[in-house]
Short mmCIF file of C-alpha atoms and ligand atoms in Angstrom, two decimals:
data_model
loop_
_atom_site.label_atom_id
_atom_site.label_comp_id
_atom_site.label_asym_id
_atom_site.label_seq_id
_atom_site.Cartn_x
_atom_site.Cartn_y
_atom_site.Cartn_z
CA UNK I 195 -26.50 -62.64 -57.16
CA UNK I 196 -26.77 -58.88 -56.71
CA UNK I 197 -23.49 -57.38 -55.66
CA UNK I 198 -23.13 -54.00 -53.98
CA UNK I 199 -20.66 -51.17 -53.64
CA UNK I 200 -18.45 -51.19 -50.55
CA UNK I 201 -18.31 -47.63 -49.23
CA UNK I 202 -17.24 -46.58 -45.74
CA UNK I 203 -17.36 -50.19 -44.58
CA UNK I 204 -20.98 -50.68 -45.70
CA UNK I 205 -22.39 -52.60 -48.64
CA UNK I 206 -24.78 -50.31 -50.50
CA UNK I 207 -26.74 -50.32 -53.77
CA UNK I 208 -25.98 -47.62 -56.36
CA UNK I 209 -27.74 -44.31 -55.64
CA UNK I 210 -29.52 -44.48 -59.01
CA UNK I 211 -30.60 -48.10 -58.38
CA UNK I 212 -29.41 -48.94 -61.90
CA UNK I 213 -27.81 -52.35 -62.48
CA UNK I 214 -25.73 -54.12 -65.13
CA UNK I 215 -26.03 -57.83 -65.99
CA UNK I 216 -23.06 -60.03 -65.27
CA UNK I 217 -22.47 -63.04 -67.54
CA UNK I 218 -20.90 -66.41 -66.80
CA UNK I 219 -18.45 -67.06 -69.70
CA UNK I 220 -18.62 -70.83 -69.25
CA UNK I 221 -22.31 -71.03 -70.23
CA UNK I 222 -23.14 -67.57 -71.59
CA UNK I 223 -25.89 -67.02 -69.02
CA UNK I 224 -26.60 -64.00 -66.84
CA UNK I 225 -25.96 -64.99 -63.24
CA UNK I 226 -25.80 -61.71 -61.40
CA UNK I 227 -26.08 -57.96 -61.45
CA UNK I 228 -23.64 -55.25 -60.47
CA UNK I 229 -24.21 -51.58 -59.63
CA UNK I 230 -24.10 -49.15 -62.54
CA UNK I 231 -22.50 -46.54 -60.31
CA UNK I 232 -22.50 -42.88 -61.21
CA UNK I 233 -20.45 -39.81 -60.29
CA UNK I 234 -22.57 -39.57 -57.11
CA UNK I 235 -21.46 -43.00 -55.87
CA UNK I 236 -17.83 -42.13 -56.63
CA UNK I 237 -18.28 -38.90 -54.65
CA UNK I 238 -19.61 -40.87 -51.66
CA UNK I 239 -16.60 -43.20 -51.90
CA UNK I 240 -14.25 -40.22 -52.13
CA UNK I 241 -15.81 -38.56 -49.05
CA UNK I 242 -15.41 -41.77 -47.01
CA UNK I 243 -11.79 -42.10 -48.11
CA UNK I 244 -11.03 -38.46 -47.34
CA UNK I 245 -12.50 -38.79 -43.86
CA UNK I 246 -10.54 -41.97 -43.14
CA UNK I 247 -7.22 -40.55 -44.36
CA UNK I 248 -5.97 -38.56 -41.31
CA UNK I 249 -6.29 -41.54 -38.97
CA UNK I 250 -5.05 -44.16 -41.44
CA UNK I 251 -2.02 -42.17 -42.54
CA UNK I 252 -1.11 -41.81 -38.84
CA UNK I 253 -1.60 -45.50 -38.07
CA UNK I 254 1.67 -47.15 -37.04
CA UNK I 255 3.42 -49.32 -39.57
CA UNK I 256 3.17 -52.24 -37.18
CA UNK I 257 -0.62 -51.95 -37.10
CA UNK I 258 -0.90 -51.53 -40.88
CA UNK I 259 1.33 -54.58 -41.26
CA UNK I 260 -0.88 -56.64 -38.91
CA UNK I 261 -4.06 -55.76 -40.82
CA UNK I 262 -2.58 -56.49 -44.24
CA UNK I 263 -1.21 -59.83 -43.06
CA UNK I 264 -4.64 -60.67 -41.62
CA UNK I 265 -6.30 -59.90 -44.99
CA UNK I 266 -3.77 -62.20 -46.62
CA UNK I 267 -4.52 -65.01 -44.15
CA UNK I 268 -8.27 -64.68 -44.59
CA UNK I 269 -7.86 -64.89 -48.37
CA UNK I 270 -5.87 -68.09 -47.92
CA UNK I 271 -8.53 -69.50 -45.57
CA UNK I 272 -11.17 -68.82 -48.23
CA UNK I 273 -9.10 -70.03 -51.18
CA UNK I 274 -11.65 -72.49 -52.55
CA UNK I 275 -14.59 -70.04 -52.47
CA UNK I 276 -12.57 -67.26 -54.05
CA UNK I 277 -11.16 -69.57 -56.75
CA UNK I 278 -14.64 -70.81 -57.67
CA UNK I 279 -15.99 -67.27 -57.80
CA UNK I 280 -13.08 -66.05 -59.95
CA UNK I 281 -13.48 -68.93 -62.35
CA UNK I 282 -17.23 -68.46 -62.68
CA UNK I 283 -16.83 -64.76 -63.38
CA UNK I 284 -13.87 -64.94 -65.74
CA UNK I 285 -14.02 -68.37 -67.41
CA UNK I 286 -10.53 -69.44 -66.30
CA UNK I 287 -10.00 -72.99 -65.01
CA UNK I 288 -10.66 -73.21 -61.25
CA UNK I 289 -7.32 -75.00 -60.95
CA UNK I 290 -5.55 -71.89 -62.31
CA UNK I 291 -7.44 -69.51 -60.01
CA UNK I 292 -6.57 -71.80 -57.09
CA UNK I 293 -2.90 -72.14 -57.99
CA UNK I 294 -2.16 -68.61 -59.22
CA UNK I 295 -4.78 -65.87 -58.92
CA UNK I 296 -5.95 -66.15 -55.33
CA UNK I 297 -2.59 -67.14 -53.77
CA UNK I 298 -1.05 -64.18 -55.55
CA UNK I 299 -3.74 -61.83 -54.19
CA UNK I 300 -2.89 -63.11 -50.69
CA UNK I 301 0.83 -62.61 -51.41
CA UNK I 302 0.20 -59.03 -52.51
CA UNK I 303 -1.16 -58.14 -49.07
CA UNK I 304 1.54 -60.08 -47.23
CA UNK I 305 4.34 -58.67 -49.36
CA UNK I 306 3.32 -55.00 -49.15
CA UNK I 307 2.34 -55.34 -45.48
CA UNK I 308 5.95 -56.35 -44.84
CA UNK I 309 7.55 -54.06 -47.45
CA UNK I 310 6.19 -50.90 -45.82
CA UNK I 311 8.08 -51.76 -42.62
CA UNK I 312 11.32 -51.89 -44.65
CA UNK I 313 10.71 -48.79 -46.78
CA UNK I 314 13.55 -46.48 -45.78
CA UNK I 315 13.86 -42.83 -46.71
CA UNK I 316 17.15 -41.14 -47.62
CA UNK I 317 19.29 -38.62 -45.83
CA UNK I 318 22.22 -36.61 -47.23
CA UNK I 319 24.72 -34.58 -45.29
CA UNK I 320 25.78 -31.46 -47.19
CA UNK I 321 29.45 -31.48 -46.20
CA UNK I 322 31.06 -28.04 -45.84
CA UNK I 323 27.65 -26.34 -45.77
CA UNK I 324 26.64 -27.36 -42.26
CA UNK I 325 23.39 -28.85 -43.46
CA UNK I 326 21.59 -32.12 -43.48
CA UNK I 327 18.81 -33.21 -45.84
CA UNK I 328 16.28 -35.90 -45.15
CA UNK I 329 13.48 -37.05 -47.40
CA UNK I 330 10.03 -37.84 -46.11
CA UNK I 331 7.85 -40.30 -48.01
CA UNK I 332 4.33 -39.11 -47.34
CA UNK I 333 1.12 -40.82 -48.49
CA UNK I 334 -0.64 -38.96 -51.30
CA UNK I 335 -4.16 -38.89 -49.83
CA UNK I 336 -7.04 -40.41 -51.74
CA UNK I 337 -5.90 -42.49 -54.73
CA UNK I 338 -7.78 -44.32 -57.49
CA UNK I 339 -7.14 -47.93 -58.56
CA UNK I 340 -8.74 -49.26 -61.77
CA UNK I 341 -8.18 -52.85 -62.82
CA UNK I 342 -9.05 -55.18 -65.73
CA UNK I 343 -10.78 -58.55 -66.11
CA UNK I 344 -7.99 -60.95 -67.06
CA UNK I 345 -6.45 -61.46 -63.60
CA UNK I 346 -9.25 -59.87 -61.57
CA UNK I 347 -8.28 -60.19 -57.89
CA UNK I 348 -4.56 -60.58 -58.65
CA UNK I 349 -4.34 -57.16 -60.31
CA UNK I 350 -6.94 -55.42 -58.13
CA UNK I 351 -4.92 -56.27 -55.01
CA UNK I 352 -1.59 -55.55 -56.75
CA UNK I 353 -2.68 -51.90 -56.62
CA UNK I 354 -4.73 -51.74 -53.43
CA UNK I 355 -2.20 -53.46 -51.16
CA UNK I 356 0.72 -51.02 -51.74
CA UNK I 357 -1.67 -48.05 -51.79
CA UNK I 358 -3.07 -48.75 -48.33
CA UNK I 359 0.24 -50.05 -46.95
CA UNK I 360 1.72 -46.63 -47.77
CA UNK I 361 -1.05 -44.89 -45.78
CA UNK I 362 -3.39 -43.81 -48.57
CA UNK I 363 -7.14 -44.30 -48.73
CA UNK I 364 -8.51 -45.80 -51.91
CA UNK I 365 -11.42 -45.51 -54.32
CA UNK I 366 -11.16 -48.66 -56.43
CA UNK I 367 -13.03 -50.03 -59.42
CA UNK I 368 -12.68 -53.60 -60.65
CA UNK I 369 -13.65 -54.48 -64.22
CA UNK I 370 -17.40 -54.54 -64.75
CA UNK I 371 -16.91 -57.91 -66.46
CA UNK I 372 -15.35 -59.59 -63.40
CA UNK I 373 -16.56 -57.85 -60.22
CA UNK I 374 -17.25 -60.76 -57.87
CA UNK I 375 -13.95 -61.38 -56.07
CA UNK I 376 -13.51 -57.63 -55.49
CA UNK I 377 -16.94 -57.68 -53.86
CA UNK I 378 -15.94 -60.62 -51.65
CA UNK I 379 -12.71 -58.83 -50.75
CA UNK I 380 -14.76 -56.09 -49.04
CA UNK I 381 -16.01 -58.61 -46.47
CA UNK I 382 -12.49 -59.90 -45.87
CA UNK I 383 -11.11 -56.40 -45.32
CA UNK I 384 -13.85 -55.66 -42.82
CA UNK I 385 -13.22 -58.93 -40.96
CA UNK I 386 -9.47 -58.19 -40.89
CA UNK I 387 -10.11 -54.88 -39.11
CA UNK I 388 -9.30 -52.48 -41.96
CA UNK I 389 -10.92 -49.23 -40.74
CA UNK I 390 -14.01 -48.05 -42.60
CA UNK I 391 -13.28 -45.76 -45.54
CA UNK I 392 -9.69 -46.91 -46.11
CA UNK I 393 -10.80 -49.07 -49.04
CA UNK I 394 -13.92 -48.17 -51.01
CA UNK I 395 -15.00 -50.35 -53.93
CA UNK I 396 -17.30 -48.85 -56.56
CA UNK I 397 -18.64 -51.07 -59.34
CA UNK I 398 -19.68 -49.93 -62.80
CA UNK I 399 -18.71 -49.18 -66.37
CA UNK I 400 -15.38 -47.71 -67.39
CA UNK I 401 -16.84 -44.77 -69.24
CA UNK I 402 -19.01 -43.70 -66.28
CA UNK I 403 -17.70 -45.01 -62.94
CA UNK I 404 -14.06 -45.35 -64.04
CA UNK I 405 -14.08 -41.99 -65.70
CA UNK I 406 -15.63 -40.34 -62.62
CA UNK I 407 -12.64 -41.57 -60.60
CA UNK I 408 -10.17 -40.24 -63.17
CA UNK I 409 -12.01 -36.89 -63.46
CA UNK I 410 -12.30 -36.37 -59.70
CA UNK I 411 -10.14 -33.32 -58.96
CA UNK I 412 -9.13 -34.51 -55.48
CA UNK I 413 -8.19 -38.11 -56.32
CA UNK I 414 -4.54 -37.30 -56.77
CA UNK I 415 -3.11 -40.46 -58.28
CA UNK I 416 -4.43 -43.21 -60.55
CA UNK I 417 -3.00 -46.68 -60.91
CA UNK I 418 -4.54 -48.28 -63.99
CA UNK I 419 -4.12 -51.61 -65.77
CA UNK I 420 -6.04 -52.19 -68.97
CA UNK I 421 -6.07 -51.49 -72.69
CA UNK I 422 -3.63 -49.09 -74.34
CA UNK I 423 -6.39 -46.91 -75.83
CA UNK I 424 -8.02 -46.52 -72.40
CA UNK I 425 -4.63 -45.69 -70.86
CA UNK I 426 -4.03 -42.96 -73.44
CA UNK I 427 -7.46 -41.51 -72.75
CA UNK I 428 -6.90 -41.54 -68.98
CA UNK I 429 -3.56 -39.75 -69.43
CA UNK I 430 -5.30 -37.03 -71.47
CA UNK I 431 -8.07 -36.52 -68.89
CA UNK I 432 -5.65 -36.56 -65.94
CA UNK I 433 -2.98 -34.28 -67.42
CA UNK I 434 -4.62 -30.87 -66.73
CA UNK I 435 -5.06 -31.91 -63.06
CA UNK I 436 -1.38 -33.01 -62.78
CA UNK I 437 -2.29 -36.40 -61.36
CA UNK I 438 0.32 -39.01 -60.70
CA UNK I 439 -0.24 -41.87 -63.14
CA UNK I 440 0.91 -45.46 -63.30
CA UNK I 441 -0.32 -47.10 -66.50
CA UNK I 442 0.21 -50.79 -67.20
CA UNK I 443 -1.17 -51.36 -70.68
CA UNK I 444 -1.12 -53.93 -73.44
CA UNK I 445 1.65 -56.18 -74.68
CA UNK I 446 2.65 -58.06 -77.84
CA UNK I 447 5.61 -59.88 -76.43
CA UNK I 448 8.26 -61.73 -78.43
CA UNK I 449 9.26 -65.27 -77.46
CA UNK I 450 12.65 -65.76 -79.15
CA UNK I 451 13.93 -69.31 -79.44
CA UNK I 452 17.53 -70.13 -80.37
CA UNK I 453 18.71 -73.62 -81.36
CA UNK I 454 21.07 -73.82 -78.38
CA UNK I 455 18.28 -73.68 -75.77
CA UNK I 456 17.17 -76.47 -73.41
CA UNK I 457 14.59 -77.72 -75.88
CA UNK I 458 12.13 -79.62 -73.71
CA UNK I 459 11.94 -76.93 -71.06
CA UNK I 460 11.47 -74.31 -73.79
CA UNK I 461 8.70 -76.32 -75.47
CA UNK I 462 6.71 -76.83 -72.29
CA UNK I 463 7.11 -73.26 -71.12
CA UNK I 464 6.18 -71.95 -74.56
CA UNK I 465 2.86 -73.82 -74.41
CA UNK I 466 2.22 -72.12 -71.08
CA UNK I 467 3.41 -68.66 -72.13
CA UNK I 468 1.19 -68.87 -75.21
CA UNK I 469 -2.08 -70.19 -73.77
CA UNK I 470 -2.14 -69.74 -70.00
CA UNK I 471 -5.40 -68.07 -68.92
CA UNK I 472 -6.67 -68.51 -72.52
CA UNK I 473 -3.84 -66.25 -73.69
CA UNK I 474 -5.40 -63.37 -71.79
CA UNK I 475 -2.31 -62.19 -69.90
CA UNK I 476 -0.51 -59.02 -70.91
CA UNK I 477 2.77 -60.98 -70.51
CA UNK I 478 1.89 -63.86 -72.86
CA UNK I 479 4.54 -64.50 -75.51
CA UNK I 480 2.23 -64.13 -78.48
CA UNK I 481 4.94 -63.61 -81.16
CA UNK I 482 7.14 -66.68 -81.43
CA UNK I 483 10.37 -66.35 -83.43
CA UNK I 484 12.34 -69.58 -83.94
CA UNK I 485 15.89 -70.01 -85.27
CA UNK I 486 15.62 -71.48 -88.77
CA UNK I 487 17.72 -74.59 -88.05
CA UNK I 488 15.13 -75.92 -85.54
CA UNK I 489 12.03 -74.29 -87.02
CA UNK I 490 10.47 -77.37 -88.65
CA UNK I 491 11.07 -79.56 -85.61
CA UNK I 492 9.68 -76.91 -83.26
CA UNK I 493 6.65 -76.34 -85.46
CA UNK I 494 5.76 -80.05 -85.49
CA UNK I 495 6.32 -80.53 -81.74
CA UNK I 496 4.51 -77.34 -80.75
CA UNK I 497 1.47 -78.11 -82.90
CA UNK I 498 1.30 -81.64 -81.51
CA UNK I 499 1.44 -80.42 -77.90
CA UNK I 500 -1.14 -77.69 -78.45
CA UNK I 501 -3.53 -80.14 -80.13
CA UNK I 502 -3.35 -82.12 -76.89
CA UNK I 503 -4.65 -79.24 -74.76
CA UNK I 504 -8.17 -79.78 -73.54
CA UNK I 505 -10.68 -76.99 -73.99
CA UNK I 506 -13.46 -77.48 -71.48
CA UNK I 507 -15.60 -76.28 -68.63
CA UNK I 508 -13.50 -74.36 -66.10
CA UNK I 509 -14.60 -76.55 -63.20
CA UNK I 510 -13.30 -79.80 -64.72
CA UNK I 511 -9.93 -80.85 -63.36
CA UNK I 512 -8.72 -81.97 -66.81
CA UNK I 513 -9.41 -78.62 -68.50
CA UNK I 514 -6.36 -76.74 -69.77
CA UNK I 515 -8.19 -73.96 -71.61
CA UNK I 516 -11.41 -72.52 -70.20
CA UNK I 517 -13.75 -69.92 -71.68
CA UNK I 518 -12.81 -66.48 -72.96
CA UNK I 519 -14.05 -63.68 -70.78
CA UNK I 520 -16.99 -62.39 -72.83
CA UNK I 521 -18.87 -62.77 -76.10
CA UNK I 522 -17.61 -59.47 -77.58
CA UNK I 523 -14.05 -60.48 -76.67
CA UNK I 524 -14.46 -63.93 -78.26
CA UNK I 525 -15.77 -62.24 -81.42
CA UNK I 526 -12.84 -59.81 -81.47
CA UNK I 527 -10.31 -62.64 -81.13
CA UNK I 528 -12.03 -64.67 -83.88
CA UNK I 529 -11.95 -61.68 -86.22
CA UNK I 530 -8.17 -61.72 -85.96
CA UNK I 531 -8.11 -65.31 -87.18
CA UNK I 532 -9.97 -64.18 -90.33
CA UNK I 533 -7.62 -61.24 -90.76
CA UNK I 534 -4.65 -63.60 -90.47
CA UNK I 535 -5.97 -65.73 -93.34
CA UNK I 536 -6.50 -62.63 -95.48
CA UNK I 537 -2.88 -61.69 -94.79
CA UNK I 538 -1.59 -65.11 -96.00
CA UNK I 539 -1.23 -66.55 -92.52
CA UNK I 540 -1.50 -70.35 -92.30
CA UNK I 541 -3.57 -71.71 -89.41
CA UNK I 542 -1.48 -74.67 -88.22
CA UNK I 543 -3.98 -75.68 -85.56
CA UNK I 544 -7.13 -74.37 -83.88
CA UNK I 545 -8.99 -71.35 -85.21
CA UNK I 546 -12.52 -72.53 -84.45
CA UNK I 547 -15.06 -71.99 -81.72
CA UNK I 548 -15.54 -75.04 -79.49
CA UNK I 549 -18.92 -76.38 -78.40
CA UNK I 550 -18.62 -77.87 -74.94
CA UNK I 551 -21.41 -80.39 -74.19
CA UNK I 552 -24.05 -78.96 -71.83
CA UNK I 553 -22.46 -75.51 -72.15
CA UNK I 554 -23.14 -74.78 -75.81
CA UNK I 555 -23.38 -71.00 -75.30
CA UNK I 556 -20.02 -70.70 -73.51
CA UNK I 557 -17.23 -68.65 -75.09
CA UNK I 558 -14.76 -71.39 -75.95
CA UNK I 559 -12.08 -71.19 -78.64
CA UNK I 560 -9.45 -73.67 -79.80
CA UNK I 561 -5.84 -72.70 -79.03
CA UNK I 562 -4.59 -71.37 -82.34
CA UNK I 563 -1.15 -71.22 -83.97
CA UNK I 564 -0.70 -69.10 -87.08
CA UNK I 565 2.38 -69.34 -89.26
CA UNK I 566 3.00 -65.88 -90.70
CA UNK I 567 4.98 -64.75 -93.72
CA UNK I 568 5.69 -61.19 -92.68
CA UNK I 569 6.36 -59.87 -89.20
CA UNK I 570 4.47 -56.63 -89.92
CA UNK I 571 1.09 -58.34 -90.50
CA UNK I 572 -1.76 -57.27 -88.19
CA UNK I 573 -1.88 -60.49 -86.14
CA UNK I 574 1.78 -60.02 -85.31
CA UNK I 575 1.44 -56.33 -84.49
CA UNK I 576 -1.87 -55.87 -82.69
CA UNK I 577 -2.75 -57.18 -79.24
CA UNK I 578 -5.23 -60.03 -79.73
CA UNK I 579 -5.32 -61.04 -76.06
CA UNK I 580 -6.65 -64.54 -76.64
CA UNK I 581 -5.40 -68.08 -77.32
CA UNK I 582 -3.75 -67.10 -80.60
CA UNK I 583 0.00 -66.99 -81.31
CA UNK I 584 2.06 -66.43 -84.42
CA UNK I 585 5.24 -68.25 -85.39
CA UNK I 586 7.92 -67.51 -87.97
CA UNK I 587 11.59 -68.45 -88.49
CA UNK I 588 14.65 -66.17 -88.29
CA UNK I 589 18.26 -66.57 -89.36
CA UNK I 590 20.39 -64.10 -87.40
CA UNK I 591 20.44 -62.36 -84.03
CA UNK I 592 20.26 -58.92 -85.69
CA UNK I 593 17.28 -59.94 -87.79
CA UNK I 594 15.26 -61.24 -84.81
CA UNK I 595 16.20 -58.26 -82.66
CA UNK I 596 14.85 -55.92 -85.29
CA UNK I 597 11.59 -57.88 -85.64
CA UNK I 598 11.18 -58.19 -81.87
CA UNK I 599 11.45 -54.42 -81.42
CA UNK I 600 9.45 -53.41 -84.49
CA UNK I 601 6.12 -53.23 -82.68
CA UNK I 602 4.40 -50.42 -80.79
CA UNK I 603 4.38 -52.34 -77.47
CA UNK I 604 7.24 -53.05 -75.04
CA UNK I 605 6.07 -54.94 -71.99
CA UNK I 606 8.07 -58.17 -71.79
CA UNK I 607 10.30 -60.44 -73.89
CA UNK I 608 11.43 -64.03 -73.45
CA UNK I 609 14.70 -65.36 -74.79
CA UNK I 610 15.70 -69.04 -75.00
CA UNK I 611 19.45 -69.56 -75.32
CA UNK I 612 22.46 -70.83 -73.39
CA UNK I 613 24.83 -68.34 -74.99
CA UNK I 614 25.89 -65.78 -72.39
CA UNK I 615 27.20 -63.19 -74.83
CA UNK I 616 23.95 -63.29 -76.78
CA UNK I 617 21.92 -63.12 -73.56
CA UNK I 618 23.70 -59.96 -72.46
CA UNK I 619 23.61 -58.34 -75.89
CA UNK I 620 19.94 -59.01 -76.51
CA UNK I 621 18.75 -58.19 -72.97
CA UNK I 622 20.39 -54.80 -73.36
CA UNK I 623 18.79 -54.13 -76.71
CA UNK I 624 15.29 -55.59 -76.41
CA UNK I 625 12.78 -52.78 -75.89
CA UNK I 626 10.75 -54.04 -72.94
CA UNK I 627 10.38 -53.47 -69.21
CA UNK I 628 10.72 -57.15 -68.29
CA UNK I 629 13.07 -59.71 -69.89
CA UNK I 630 12.95 -63.42 -69.09
CA UNK I 631 15.87 -65.66 -70.05
CA UNK I 632 15.02 -69.38 -70.22
CA UNK I 633 11.81 -68.91 -68.25
CA UNK I 634 8.49 -67.06 -68.33
CA UNK I 635 6.39 -65.24 -65.76
CA UNK I 636 8.72 -66.05 -62.91
CA UNK I 637 7.72 -63.18 -60.64
CA UNK I 638 9.55 -61.88 -57.60
CA UNK I 639 7.38 -59.20 -56.03
CA UNK I 640 10.43 -57.11 -55.11
CA UNK I 641 11.26 -56.45 -58.77
CA UNK I 642 10.06 -53.48 -60.88
CA UNK I 643 7.15 -54.28 -63.16
CA UNK I 644 5.93 -52.23 -66.14
CA UNK I 645 6.48 -51.47 -69.79
CA UNK I 646 7.90 -49.04 -72.31
CA UNK I 647 6.36 -47.53 -75.48
CA UNK I 648 2.59 -48.26 -75.76
CA UNK I 649 2.83 -50.76 -72.88
CA UNK I 650 2.67 -47.98 -70.34
CA UNK I 651 4.28 -45.47 -68.07
CA UNK I 652 5.78 -46.06 -64.63
CA UNK I 653 6.77 -49.10 -62.62
CA UNK I 654 5.00 -50.98 -59.85
CA UNK I 655 6.27 -53.86 -57.72
CA UNK I 656 8.51 -53.72 -54.65
CA UNK I 657 9.60 -50.28 -53.48
CA UNK I 658 8.68 -48.87 -56.92
CA UNK I 659 5.01 -49.26 -55.97
CA UNK I 660 5.58 -47.64 -52.58
CA UNK I 661 7.40 -44.78 -54.30
CA UNK I 662 4.45 -44.34 -56.66
CA UNK I 663 1.95 -44.25 -53.81
CA UNK I 664 3.94 -41.65 -51.80
CA UNK I 665 5.21 -38.12 -52.39
CA UNK I 666 8.87 -37.41 -51.65
CA UNK I 667 9.40 -34.27 -49.56
CA UNK I 668 12.95 -33.16 -48.88
CA UNK I 669 13.74 -31.24 -45.69
CA UNK I 670 17.05 -29.33 -45.54
CA UNK I 671 18.27 -28.19 -42.09
CA UNK I 672 21.23 -25.82 -41.64
CA UNK I 673 22.94 -26.15 -38.29
O1 TXE C 233 -10.07 -52.91 -71.28
P1 TXE C 233 -10.34 -51.48 -70.71
P2 TXE C 233 -11.08 -53.90 -72.00
C1 TXE C 233 -6.32 -55.05 -73.50
C2 TXE C 233 -6.71 -56.24 -74.36
C3 TXE C 233 -8.18 -56.11 -74.46
C4 TXE C 233 -8.33 -54.61 -74.54
C5 TXE C 233 -9.65 -54.08 -74.13
O2 TXE C 233 -6.13 -56.10 -75.63
O3 TXE C 233 -8.70 -56.75 -75.59
O4 TXE C 233 -7.35 -54.12 -73.64
O5 TXE C 233 -10.08 -54.67 -72.91
C6 TXE C 233 -11.91 -49.35 -67.03
N1 TXE C 233 -11.90 -44.24 -67.62
N2 TXE C 233 -6.20 -55.40 -72.09
O6 TXE C 233 -12.06 -53.20 -72.88
O7 TXE C 233 -11.55 -50.89 -71.34
C7 TXE C 233 -12.73 -50.61 -67.24
O8 TXE C 233 -14.02 -50.48 -66.69
C8 TXE C 233 -11.58 -44.98 -66.56
C9 TXE C 233 -4.86 -55.51 -71.60
O9 TXE C 233 -11.69 -54.72 -70.96
O10 TXE C 233 -9.06 -50.74 -70.79
C10 TXE C 233 -11.86 -51.64 -66.54
O11 TXE C 233 -12.04 -51.57 -65.14
N3 TXE C 233 -11.62 -46.33 -66.55
C11 TXE C 233 -4.81 -55.60 -70.15
C12 TXE C 233 -10.45 -51.17 -66.90
O12 TXE C 233 -10.58 -49.79 -67.22
C13 TXE C 233 -12.00 -46.95 -67.67
C14 TXE C 233 -5.90 -56.22 -69.42
C15 TXE C 233 -9.85 -51.89 -68.12
O13 TXE C 233 -10.74 -51.79 -69.20
C16 TXE C 233 -12.35 -46.23 -68.83
C17 TXE C 233 -7.20 -56.03 -70.03
C18 TXE C 233 -12.28 -44.81 -68.78
N4 TXE C 233 -12.59 -44.04 -69.81
C19 TXE C 233 -7.28 -55.66 -71.33
N5 TXE C 233 -12.69 -47.11 -69.80
C20 TXE C 233 -3.50 -55.76 -69.49
N6 TXE C 233 -2.63 -54.77 -69.61
O14 TXE C 233 -3.27 -56.74 -68.80
C21 TXE C 233 -12.57 -48.34 -69.27
N7 TXE C 233 -12.16 -48.26 -67.98
#
């Protein structure tokens, strides 16, 4: 399969005619090629977006709404094909892509298609000064969206949908590791009647194609999700051009379990929050802290449950854990297991590569639990982004709060307790953008989403995303 860029409503090869191999994580084989796009391709995409902007930014909200809803419906109609493509490209179980990734991509278009019709601007009467102020929310122009490989279409559309709903035109780049569903989205957008040039999709490497988007002087805003180091680099490149930035970066999220929680619910959710999508979600609760009085029981129950998870080919209905996204990523995750042992960590289960019959070269790894002795060890501090979690006991609320916050990241935190006072106290003090109490990854698209510290800058979700993708202009009239 040779995929193409989607520029000005046309599918086109890269100008250089250079291509990159695309691997299937489930069997380790090359199954397609993607454009190795250069600055020239990005320039073509920018020109198409710039040309489309005057008409699109003047398109009525009702019409924008209709087109976005249509995209959402077409995604739902093609659920099976999209789920299979996502799974083949990323290694995740098809069942997960079908239940979460693709429905969520459809919801992104439906939600922001509706949200833009409800996005009100402010007005303020300056009493005693005979003046009235009103604030316009104007689209920025051409914006850049760069997304990662872990939730490919889910995160790609999480950016594109609010950007175009708000009247911008987009130059977007999916991860070079998982380009297929973004490619298929081009066809859907065309069929839904999205005018040519409103969405342009350019495929290629981060350091060439992605960087060309960030360096483009007239792409005025960048919404990026990916690694913390890349986010820092993008901020440095974008700063002299005063671009608007929204950076959703890594996480190393605490999952804090108190003895007074609803145990069974906590146990089942903790298995999910640890290993969903092979642990490759920025929100995964990869640092598990358990109150000492239930630590031994939890350890035994958790290990038993995790040993029961089936690692297998993503297309099999019984598979719980599919393949990791790429060989280099598998190797990186496995290195952390060695580091853990060097740092006196005890591997309670997992830790080894899995050979799946008929797919011996796939990137499979056992779900791994490491009991650590010290919360400052590398496996408890650095983002591993794979099916690897740490566990350790704690005695007091103050002690666990300190350990939870003593990390460079601050994306999310989960707390299991039925004590209201503790819930309020800890929610206030945990350093994270998203706190879940007695649940995990329950997402309401109206709520702000984003992190603090090395987990990023800015918020997306709901009106926060529409605020990011617009400029506020205040008009003051004296009468
Ligand atoms: O991400 P990159 P990678 C974390 C996770 C993972 C690590 C590295 O820990 O192991 O990041 O993953 C594009 N200018 N997360 O290497 O490189 C790139 O092409 C512009 C957390 O895959 O940050 C891709 O489209 N763009 C995370 C996107 O950025 C650049 C999800 C992300 O790639 C670029 C994924 C550049 N200089 C990884 N360099 C999360 N927050 O969910 C790369 N890109």
